[in-house]
Coordinates of C-alpha atoms in Angstrom, one line a residue:
M1 CA -97.3 -45.0 113.8
I2 CA -94.4 -46.1 115.9
R3 CA -95.0 -49.7 114.8
I4 CA -95.2 -48.8 111.1
I5 CA -92.1 -46.6 111.2
A6 CA -90.1 -49.2 113.1
R7 CA -91.0 -51.8 110.5
A8 CA -90.0 -49.6 107.7
S9 CA -86.7 -48.1 109.0
A10 CA -84.8 -47.7 112.2
T11 CA -83.8 -44.2 111.3
L12 CA -87.0 -42.8 109.8
A13 CA -87.4 -39.1 110.7
P14 CA -90.7 -37.4 109.8
C15 CA -90.1 -33.6 109.3
G16 CA -86.6 -34.2 110.6
L17 CA -87.8 -36.3 113.5
S18 CA -85.9 -39.6 114.1
L19 CA -87.9 -42.2 116.0
A20 CA -84.9 -44.4 116.7
H21 CA -84.1 -42.8 120.0
Y22 CA -87.7 -42.8 121.4
A23 CA -89.5 -45.9 120.2
S24 CA -89.1 -47.5 123.6
E25 CA -90.0 -44.4 125.6
P26 CA -93.9 -44.1 125.6
S27 CA -95.2 -41.0 127.1
Q28 CA -97.1 -41.1 130.4
P29 CA -100.0 -38.8 131.2
T30 CA -99.4 -35.8 133.5
A31 CA -102.7 -35.3 135.3
A32 CA -102.1 -31.7 136.3
R33 CA -102.0 -30.5 132.7
L34 CA -104.1 -33.0 130.9
P35 CA -106.1 -31.3 128.1
G36 CA -109.8 -30.9 128.8
A37 CA -109.3 -29.9 132.5
G38 CA -108.7 -26.4 131.5
A39 CA -111.4 -26.0 128.8
A40 CA -113.1 -23.2 130.7
A41 CA -109.8 -21.5 131.7
A42 CA -108.7 -18.1 130.5
P43 CA -107.3 -18.1 127.0
L44 CA -103.6 -18.2 126.4
R45 CA -101.9 -14.8 126.7
Q46 CA -99.6 -13.2 124.2
C47 CA -95.9 -13.5 125.0
I48 CA -94.6 -10.0 124.1
G49 CA -91.5 -8.2 125.5
G50 CA -90.6 -11.1 127.7
S51 CA -93.9 -11.1 129.6
L52 CA -97.3 -12.8 129.3
V53 CA -99.8 -10.0 128.5
P54 CA -103.5 -10.0 127.5
S55 CA -104.4 -9.4 123.9
T56 CA -106.0 -6.0 123.0
S57 CA -108.9 -8.1 121.7
A58 CA -111.4 -9.7 124.0
R59 CA -112.5 -12.1 121.3
T60 CA -111.2 -15.7 121.5
V61 CA -110.7 -18.7 119.3
A62 CA -111.7 -22.1 120.7
V63 CA -109.2 -25.0 120.3
E64 CA -110.7 -28.4 119.7
D65 CA -109.5 -31.9 120.5
P66 CA -110.2 -33.4 117.1
S67 CA -110.4 -36.9 118.4
T68 CA -113.4 -36.1 120.6
G69 CA -114.8 -32.8 119.4
A70 CA -114.3 -31.3 122.9
V71 CA -113.1 -27.8 123.4
I72 CA -109.8 -28.1 125.4
G73 CA -108.6 -24.5 125.4
S74 CA -108.7 -21.1 123.7
I75 CA -106.4 -18.4 122.4
P76 CA -107.0 -14.7 121.9
E77 CA -108.2 -13.8 118.4
G78 CA -105.3 -11.3 118.3
T79 CA -105.1 -7.9 116.7
A80 CA -102.7 -6.0 114.4
E81 CA -101.9 -4.0 117.6
D82 CA -100.7 -7.1 119.3
A83 CA -98.5 -7.9 116.3
H84 CA -97.1 -4.4 116.2
A85 CA -96.3 -4.4 119.9
A86 CA -94.3 -7.7 119.5
L87 CA -92.4 -6.3 116.6
V88 CA -91.6 -3.0 118.5
A89 CA -90.3 -5.0 121.5
A90 CA -88.2 -7.2 119.2
R91 CA -86.8 -4.2 117.4
A92 CA -85.8 -2.7 120.7
A93 CA -84.1 -5.9 121.9
Q94 CA -82.3 -6.6 118.6
P95 CA -79.1 -4.6 119.1
A96 CA -78.3 -6.0 122.5
W97 CA -79.0 -9.6 121.4
A98 CA -76.9 -9.1 118.2
A99 CA -74.0 -7.7 120.3
R100 CA -73.8 -10.9 122.3
S101 CA -71.2 -13.5 121.2
A102 CA -72.5 -16.5 119.2
T103 CA -71.5 -18.8 122.1
D104 CA -73.6 -16.8 124.5
R105 CA -76.5 -17.1 122.1
G106 CA -75.9 -20.8 121.9
K107 CA -76.1 -21.1 125.6
A108 CA -79.7 -19.7 125.4
L109 CA -80.6 -22.4 122.9
K110 CA -79.1 -25.1 125.2
A111 CA -81.3 -23.7 128.0
M112 CA -84.4 -23.8 125.8
A113 CA -83.6 -27.5 125.0
R114 CA -83.5 -28.2 128.8
V115 CA -86.9 -26.6 129.3
V116 CA -88.4 -28.8 126.5
R117 CA -86.8 -32.0 128.0
E118 CA -87.9 -31.2 131.5
N119 CA -91.5 -30.9 130.4
R120 CA -91.5 -33.4 127.5
V121 CA -94.3 -35.6 128.7
E122 CA -96.7 -32.7 129.4
L123 CA -96.0 -31.0 126.1
A124 CA -96.5 -34.3 124.2
E125 CA -99.8 -34.9 125.9
L126 CA -101.1 -31.4 125.0
L127 CA -99.8 -31.8 121.4
A128 CA -101.5 -35.2 120.9
S129 CA -104.8 -33.8 122.1
E130 CA -104.9 -30.6 120.0
Q131 CA -103.7 -32.3 116.8
N132 CA -105.3 -35.7 116.7
K133 CA -101.7 -37.2 116.6
T134 CA -100.6 -40.5 118.0
L135 CA -99.0 -39.9 121.4
G136 CA -95.8 -41.7 120.2
L137 CA -95.4 -39.3 117.3
A138 CA -96.2 -36.3 119.5
Q139 CA -93.5 -37.4 121.9
V140 CA -91.0 -37.7 119.1
E141 CA -91.9 -34.1 117.9
I142 CA -91.3 -32.7 121.4
D143 CA -88.0 -34.7 121.9
F144 CA -86.7 -33.6 118.6
T145 CA -87.6 -30.0 119.3
A146 CA -85.0 -30.2 122.1
E147 CA -82.5 -31.8 119.8
Y148 CA -83.1 -29.0 117.2
F149 CA -82.2 -26.3 119.8
D150 CA -79.1 -28.4 120.8
Y151 CA -78.0 -28.8 117.1
Y152 CA -78.0 -25.0 116.4
A153 CA -76.3 -24.3 119.8
G154 CA -73.6 -26.5 118.5
L155 CA -73.1 -24.3 115.4
A156 CA -72.2 -21.3 117.5
R157 CA -68.5 -21.8 116.9
A158 CA -68.9 -23.3 113.5
Y159 CA -70.2 -20.4 111.3
E160 CA -67.6 -17.9 110.1
G161 CA -66.8 -15.1 107.7
E162 CA -64.2 -15.1 104.9
L163 CA -61.1 -13.4 103.8
V164 CA -60.9 -12.6 100.0
N165 CA -57.8 -11.9 98.1
S166 CA -57.6 -8.3 96.7
D167 CA -56.1 -7.2 93.4
D168 CA -54.3 -4.6 95.5
A169 CA -51.4 -6.0 97.5
N170 CA -52.0 -3.4 100.2
E171 CA -55.6 -4.2 100.7
H172 CA -57.6 -6.8 102.7
I173 CA -61.1 -7.8 101.9
S174 CA -63.1 -9.4 104.6
V175 CA -66.7 -10.8 104.5
H176 CA -68.5 -10.6 107.8
R177 CA -71.7 -12.4 108.8
L178 CA -74.3 -10.3 110.5
P179 CA -77.9 -11.0 111.7
V180 CA -80.5 -10.0 109.1
G181 CA -82.5 -8.3 111.9
V182 CA -86.0 -8.9 113.2
S183 CA -87.4 -12.2 112.0
V184 CA -91.1 -13.2 111.7
G185 CA -91.9 -16.9 111.9
I186 CA -95.3 -18.2 110.8
C187 CA -95.9 -21.8 111.9
P188 CA -98.2 -24.5 110.5
W189 CA -100.6 -26.8 112.4
N190 CA -99.1 -30.1 111.5
F191 CA -95.8 -30.0 113.4
P192 CA -96.3 -26.8 115.3
V193 CA -93.7 -27.2 118.1
F194 CA -91.0 -28.5 116.0
V195 CA -91.5 -25.9 113.3
M196 CA -91.5 -23.2 116.0
A197 CA -88.0 -24.4 116.9
R198 CA -87.1 -24.2 113.2
K199 CA -88.1 -20.5 113.2
L200 CA -86.5 -19.8 116.6
A201 CA -83.2 -21.7 116.8
P202 CA -81.3 -20.5 113.7
A203 CA -82.6 -17.0 113.9
L204 CA -81.7 -16.6 117.6
L205 CA -78.2 -18.1 117.0
A206 CA -77.6 -15.7 114.2
G207 CA -78.5 -12.8 116.5
C208 CA -81.9 -12.0 115.2
A209 CA -84.8 -11.1 117.4
V210 CA -87.8 -13.3 116.6
V211 CA -91.6 -13.0 116.6
V212 CA -93.4 -16.2 116.1
K213 CA -97.1 -16.7 115.3
S214 CA -98.5 -20.2 116.1
S215 CA -101.3 -21.7 114.1
E216 CA -104.7 -20.9 115.5
V217 CA -105.6 -24.6 114.8
T218 CA -102.9 -26.1 117.1
P219 CA -101.6 -23.3 119.4
L220 CA -101.7 -24.9 122.8
A221 CA -98.4 -26.8 123.1
C222 CA -96.5 -23.8 121.6
G223 CA -98.2 -21.4 124.1
R224 CA -97.5 -23.8 127.0
L225 CA -93.8 -24.0 126.0
A226 CA -93.6 -20.2 126.0
E227 CA -95.1 -20.1 129.5
L228 CA -92.6 -22.7 130.7
W229 CA -89.7 -20.8 129.2
L230 CA -90.7 -17.5 130.9
A231 CA -91.0 -19.3 134.2
S232 CA -87.6 -20.9 133.9
P233 CA -84.5 -19.6 135.7
D234 CA -82.8 -19.0 132.3
A235 CA -85.6 -16.9 130.9
D236 CA -83.4 -13.8 130.7
L237 CA -80.7 -15.4 128.6
P238 CA -82.1 -13.7 125.5
P239 CA -82.9 -10.1 126.5
R240 CA -86.6 -9.7 127.2
G241 CA -88.3 -9.0 123.9
A242 CA -85.7 -10.8 121.8
W243 CA -88.4 -13.4 121.1
A244 CA -92.2 -13.3 121.2
L245 CA -95.1 -15.7 120.5
V246 CA -98.3 -14.0 119.3
N247 CA -101.6 -15.9 119.0
G248 CA -104.4 -15.0 116.6
L249 CA -105.8 -15.4 113.2
G250 CA -103.7 -15.4 110.1
A251 CA -105.9 -12.9 108.3
T252 CA -105.2 -10.3 111.1
V253 CA -102.1 -11.1 113.2
G254 CA -100.3 -13.0 110.4
A255 CA -101.0 -10.3 107.9
A256 CA -99.9 -7.5 110.2
L257 CA -96.6 -9.3 111.0
T258 CA -95.7 -10.1 107.4
A259 CA -96.6 -6.7 106.0
S260 CA -94.8 -4.7 108.7
P261 CA -91.8 -2.5 107.8
L262 CA -90.3 -3.6 111.2
A263 CA -89.7 -7.2 109.9
D264 CA -86.4 -7.9 108.1
I265 CA -87.2 -11.5 107.2
V266 CA -90.4 -13.5 107.1
S267 CA -90.1 -17.3 107.4
M268 CA -93.3 -19.2 106.8
T269 CA -94.3 -22.9 106.6
G270 CA -97.7 -23.3 105.0
S271 CA -99.8 -23.3 101.9
V272 CA -98.9 -21.9 98.4
P273 CA -101.7 -19.3 98.5
T274 CA -100.5 -18.0 101.9
G275 CA -96.9 -18.0 100.6
K276 CA -97.9 -15.9 97.6
A277 CA -99.8 -13.5 99.8
I278 CA -96.8 -13.1 102.1
M279 CA -94.5 -12.5 99.1
R280 CA -96.8 -9.7 97.9
A281 CA -97.0 -8.1 101.3
A282 CA -93.2 -8.4 101.8
A283 CA -92.5 -6.8 98.4
E284 CA -93.8 -3.4 99.7
H285 CA -90.7 -3.1 101.9
M286 CA -88.4 -5.5 100.1
T287 CA -88.5 -7.8 103.1
K288 CA -86.6 -11.1 102.7
V289 CA -88.8 -14.2 102.7
S290 CA -88.1 -17.9 103.3
L291 CA -91.0 -20.1 102.4
E292 CA -91.7 -23.8 102.7
L293 CA -94.9 -24.4 100.9
G294 CA -96.8 -27.4 99.6
G295 CA -95.6 -30.6 98.1
K296 CA -96.8 -33.4 95.8
A297 CA -94.0 -35.9 96.3
P298 CA -93.6 -38.6 93.7
A299 CA -92.2 -42.1 94.5
I300 CA -90.7 -44.0 91.6
V301 CA -90.6 -47.8 91.9
A302 CA -88.2 -49.2 89.3
A303 CA -88.4 -52.7 87.8
D304 CA -85.5 -53.9 89.9
A305 CA -86.8 -52.4 93.2
D306 CA -87.2 -54.4 96.4
L307 CA -91.0 -54.3 96.5
D308 CA -91.3 -55.1 100.2
L309 CA -88.9 -52.3 101.1
A310 CA -90.7 -49.8 98.7
V311 CA -94.2 -50.7 100.1
A312 CA -93.1 -50.4 103.7
A313 CA -91.4 -47.0 103.1
V314 CA -94.2 -45.6 101.0
V315 CA -96.9 -46.6 103.5
A316 CA -94.8 -45.2 106.4
S317 CA -94.3 -41.9 104.7
R318 CA -98.0 -41.7 103.6
V319 CA -99.8 -42.5 106.8
C320 CA -97.4 -40.6 109.1
F321 CA -99.7 -38.1 110.9
S322 CA -102.5 -39.4 108.7
G323 CA -100.9 -38.1 105.5
Q324 CA -100.7 -34.5 106.8
V325 CA -97.0 -34.0 106.1
C326 CA -95.9 -31.8 103.2
N327 CA -92.8 -33.8 102.2
C328 CA -94.3 -37.3 102.3
C329 CA -95.2 -39.5 99.3
E330 CA -98.4 -38.2 97.5
R331 CA -98.2 -40.2 94.2
V332 CA -96.5 -43.4 93.1
Y333 CA -95.1 -44.3 89.6
V334 CA -94.4 -48.1 89.2
H335 CA -92.7 -49.8 86.3
A336 CA -95.3 -51.7 84.3
S337 CA -93.5 -55.1 84.8
V338 CA -94.0 -54.9 88.6
Y339 CA -97.1 -52.8 88.8
E340 CA -99.7 -55.4 89.8
P341 CA -97.5 -57.1 92.4
F342 CA -96.6 -53.8 93.9
V343 CA -100.2 -52.6 94.0
A344 CA -101.3 -55.9 95.6
K345 CA -98.7 -55.5 98.3
L346 CA -99.5 -51.8 98.8
V347 CA -103.2 -52.5 99.2
A348 CA -102.6 -55.2 101.8
A349 CA -100.3 -52.9 103.7
M350 CA -102.7 -49.9 103.6
E351 CA -105.6 -52.1 104.7
A352 CA -103.5 -53.3 107.7
V353 CA -103.0 -49.7 108.9
R354 CA -104.8 -49.2 112.2
V355 CA -106.6 -45.9 112.5
G356 CA -107.4 -45.0 116.1
A357 CA -107.2 -42.3 118.8
P358 CA -104.1 -40.5 120.1
R359 CA -103.7 -42.6 123.2
D360 CA -104.6 -45.9 121.5
A361 CA -101.3 -47.8 121.7
A362 CA -102.3 -50.0 118.8
A363 CA -103.0 -47.1 116.4
D364 CA -100.7 -46.4 113.5
C365 CA -102.3 -43.1 112.9
C366 CA -105.4 -41.1 113.9
G367 CA -108.0 -39.1 112.1
L368 CA -107.5 -35.7 110.3
V369 CA -107.1 -32.4 112.1
N370 CA -110.6 -31.2 111.6
A371 CA -113.8 -31.7 109.6
A372 CA -112.8 -29.4 106.9
Q373 CA -109.6 -31.4 106.2
R374 CA -111.5 -34.7 106.2
D375 CA -114.1 -33.3 103.8
K376 CA -111.4 -31.9 101.5
V377 CA -109.7 -35.3 101.3
D378 CA -113.0 -37.1 100.8
G379 CA -114.1 -34.7 98.1
M380 CA -110.8 -35.2 96.1
V381 CA -111.2 -39.0 96.3
R382 CA -114.9 -38.8 95.2
R383 CA -114.0 -36.6 92.2
A384 CA -111.2 -39.0 91.3
V385 CA -113.5 -42.0 91.4
A386 CA -116.2 -40.2 89.4
A387 CA -113.5 -39.4 86.7
G388 CA -112.7 -43.1 86.4
A389 CA -110.2 -44.0 89.2
V390 CA -110.7 -47.2 91.2
A391 CA -110.4 -47.2 95.0
R392 CA -108.6 -50.5 95.6
C393 CA -109.0 -49.9 99.3
G394 CA -110.5 -47.2 101.5
G395 CA -112.0 -44.3 99.7
R396 CA -114.3 -43.2 102.5
P397 CA -114.5 -41.6 105.9
L398 CA -114.5 -44.0 108.8
P399 CA -117.4 -44.0 111.3
G400 CA -117.1 -42.6 114.8
P401 CA -115.5 -39.4 116.2
G402 CA -112.1 -38.1 115.2
Y403 CA -112.5 -37.2 111.5
K404 CA -111.0 -40.6 110.5
Y405 CA -110.4 -41.4 106.9
A406 CA -109.7 -44.9 105.6
P407 CA -106.2 -45.4 104.1
T408 CA -106.8 -45.3 100.3
V409 CA -105.1 -46.7 97.2
L410 CA -106.4 -45.4 93.8
T411 CA -105.6 -46.8 90.4
G412 CA -106.7 -45.8 87.0
C413 CA -105.9 -42.1 87.6
A414 CA -104.9 -39.8 84.8
Q415 CA -101.7 -37.8 85.1
G416 CA -103.4 -34.5 84.6
S417 CA -106.2 -35.2 87.2
E418 CA -106.7 -33.3 90.4
I419 CA -105.7 -36.3 92.6
V420 CA -102.3 -36.6 90.9
Q421 CA -101.6 -32.8 90.5
E422 CA -102.9 -31.3 93.8
E423 CA -101.8 -31.9 97.4
V424 CA -104.3 -34.2 99.2
F425 CA -102.8 -34.0 102.7
G426 CA -104.5 -37.2 103.7
P427 CA -103.9 -41.0 103.7
V428 CA -104.5 -41.4 99.9
L429 CA -102.1 -42.7 97.3
P430 CA -102.8 -42.7 93.5
V431 CA -100.6 -45.3 91.7
L432 CA -99.7 -45.0 88.0
A433 CA -97.7 -47.2 85.7
F434 CA -94.7 -46.2 83.5
G435 CA -92.8 -47.9 80.7
T436 CA -89.3 -46.3 80.7
L437 CA -87.3 -44.3 83.2
T438 CA -87.4 -41.3 80.9
E439 CA -91.2 -41.4 81.1
A440 CA -91.1 -41.9 84.9
F441 CA -88.9 -38.8 85.4
A442 CA -91.1 -36.8 83.1
L443 CA -94.2 -37.8 85.0
A444 CA -92.6 -37.1 88.4
N445 CA -91.4 -33.6 87.2
D446 CA -94.8 -32.8 85.8
S447 CA -95.9 -30.9 88.8
K448 CA -96.1 -27.3 90.0
F449 CA -94.6 -28.6 93.3
G450 CA -90.9 -29.5 93.8
L451 CA -90.4 -30.2 97.5
T452 CA -89.4 -33.9 97.8
S453 CA -89.2 -37.1 95.8
S454 CA -88.1 -40.7 96.2
I455 CA -86.9 -43.6 94.1
Y456 CA -86.6 -47.3 94.7
S457 CA -84.0 -49.3 92.7
S458 CA -81.0 -51.6 93.3
S459 CA -79.1 -50.0 90.3
V460 CA -76.6 -47.2 90.9
D461 CA -77.1 -46.1 87.3
V462 CA -80.8 -45.6 87.9
V463 CA -80.1 -43.7 91.1
E464 CA -77.6 -41.5 89.4
R465 CA -80.1 -40.7 86.6
A466 CA -82.6 -39.8 89.3
R467 CA -80.1 -37.5 90.9
A468 CA -79.5 -35.8 87.6
E469 CA -83.0 -35.7 86.2
L470 CA -85.4 -35.2 89.1
R471 CA -86.2 -31.6 89.8
F472 CA -86.9 -31.5 93.5
G473 CA -85.3 -30.0 96.6
E474 CA -84.8 -33.5 98.1
T475 CA -84.6 -37.0 96.7
Y476 CA -84.7 -40.1 98.9
V477 CA -83.3 -43.4 97.7
N478 CA -84.7 -46.6 99.0
R479 CA -86.0 -44.9 102.1
E480 CA -88.9 -42.8 103.4
N481 CA -89.4 -39.1 102.7
F482 CA -88.1 -37.7 106.0
E483 CA -85.3 -35.2 106.1
A484 CA -82.4 -34.8 108.6
I485 CA -81.7 -31.8 110.9
Q486 CA -78.2 -31.4 109.4
G487 CA -79.5 -31.5 105.8
F488 CA -81.3 -28.6 104.0
H489 CA -85.1 -28.8 103.6
A490 CA -85.9 -26.7 100.5
G491 CA -88.1 -26.9 97.4
M492 CA -88.3 -25.9 93.8
R493 CA -91.1 -24.3 91.8
Q494 CA -94.2 -23.5 93.9
S495 CA -92.9 -25.5 96.9
G496 CA -91.1 -22.3 98.1
V497 CA -88.0 -20.2 98.3
G498 CA -85.1 -20.5 100.7
G499 CA -85.1 -23.4 103.2
A500 CA -84.4 -24.7 106.7
D501 CA -82.1 -27.0 108.7
G502 CA -78.4 -27.4 108.7
K503 CA -75.8 -24.8 108.3
R504 CA -77.6 -23.5 105.2
G505 CA -80.7 -22.9 107.3
L506 CA -78.6 -20.6 109.5
D507 CA -77.5 -18.7 106.3
E508 CA -81.2 -17.6 105.9
Y509 CA -80.8 -15.4 108.9
L510 CA -77.4 -13.9 108.1
A511 CA -76.5 -10.9 106.0
T512 CA -73.1 -10.1 104.6
H513 CA -71.0 -7.1 105.3
V514 CA -67.9 -6.8 103.1
V515 CA -65.1 -4.5 104.4
Y516 CA -62.3 -3.3 102.2
V517 CA -59.2 -2.0 104.2
R518 CA -56.3 -0.5 102.3
R519 CA -53.2 0.1 104.3
N520 CA -50.4 2.6 103.7
P521 CA -47.3 0.6 103.1
K522 CA -45.2 3.6 104.2
A523 CA -47.0 4.0 107.6
G524 CA -44.6 4.4 110.5
D525 CA -41.6 5.1 108.3

């Protein structure tokens, strides 16, 4: 993946992760913590109230290394009681944390960044193993997690309130920014450590106490980071209980966290069905929600596009983490005049993608995260072919361990077909032709999702039309579908509500308190 990304762009940043700083820094194994050695060890404990404590459940969930099928660890199955205990501790710690200055809270984020950097290699090794992710991309995720904490620490002196003119000359109106309260963060399995930072950093800076639930599919690196933080000399910078990490199943722990009246905001990254369930649960107590959900990102290749650039960017953003990235290209619309040349170049590039194991230095990507994900991708491709699509390359699982799937290009797909309308989350690209830009924009917008989009053109007029007519939270021009930390990652339609990153991501965790003060102009006379 490092090779493909470097070829496409020096500043490509999957899920906000820039590879430019780290492409020359390969991770080296740390023998003491290599996954597999602790397969029979005790499961991770819950991090509640500033301590590592056992779950109230004796049941455990095994964690697999998808590249080998070996069990490399386990977590507690978790209970609603665990979730409630974490929320109670967070609620108790909230006032003291909110009372601290923003600069003090920023110092805690700086300390968290230091812990990540001091253990960057160990964390990347663990992440690569539990995710089936190339070691280079795992290292980028860890390194950018540290940068994310640093970024929000830097906003400590930057966010502010407001003075508003009153109609009364003897009155002042001031708008104050206060923490929303206790935040619940629900993390996905595809970028678990980075997204955990997304849930922690802005919320903690705002003065919120935070309870995070990691994915039961990829919980080990998140759990290890919690252990490392609690063992660090700065562990008491946020008051004990101001943040927690709870392991367990979404149906029990996740449901208990998101339905609790003790939560003031729920921030979740995941699927549309889960997002809808959280909205229903949150409605009972009118709890605020911030949801980043699925995507079906279109790429539009105009007649005047640089085809080599477009192919390189589309491939990079499709095979990053084997296509398991919500904001990356999922469908391509190409002007009819360049359709066949583009498809030929795309097929050649996808066929050249090297699918390997996490520690295979030659691999561009690995397999999928588990058998269920591989089978889902294969089923969608098979149904597309049965309906008349043509697999120009790939279209099948690859032999051997690791749930590998061949990078696939499909042509002859109908706009209304499942493969064009539903999220694949695998290394599969349906490619369709269009005649006019009006048609291209209509096809791109014809989706229940609205997270990201991209367009390839050398015309400023075409780009300006895209800016005005594409209905997506983000549009990338002549580059890959990867956002920046200082931007704002948000979607339209069923891709979610609210957003993350940048100063607007901080706003998600801030409430307003407007104060009206009328003075007596005769006071003191």
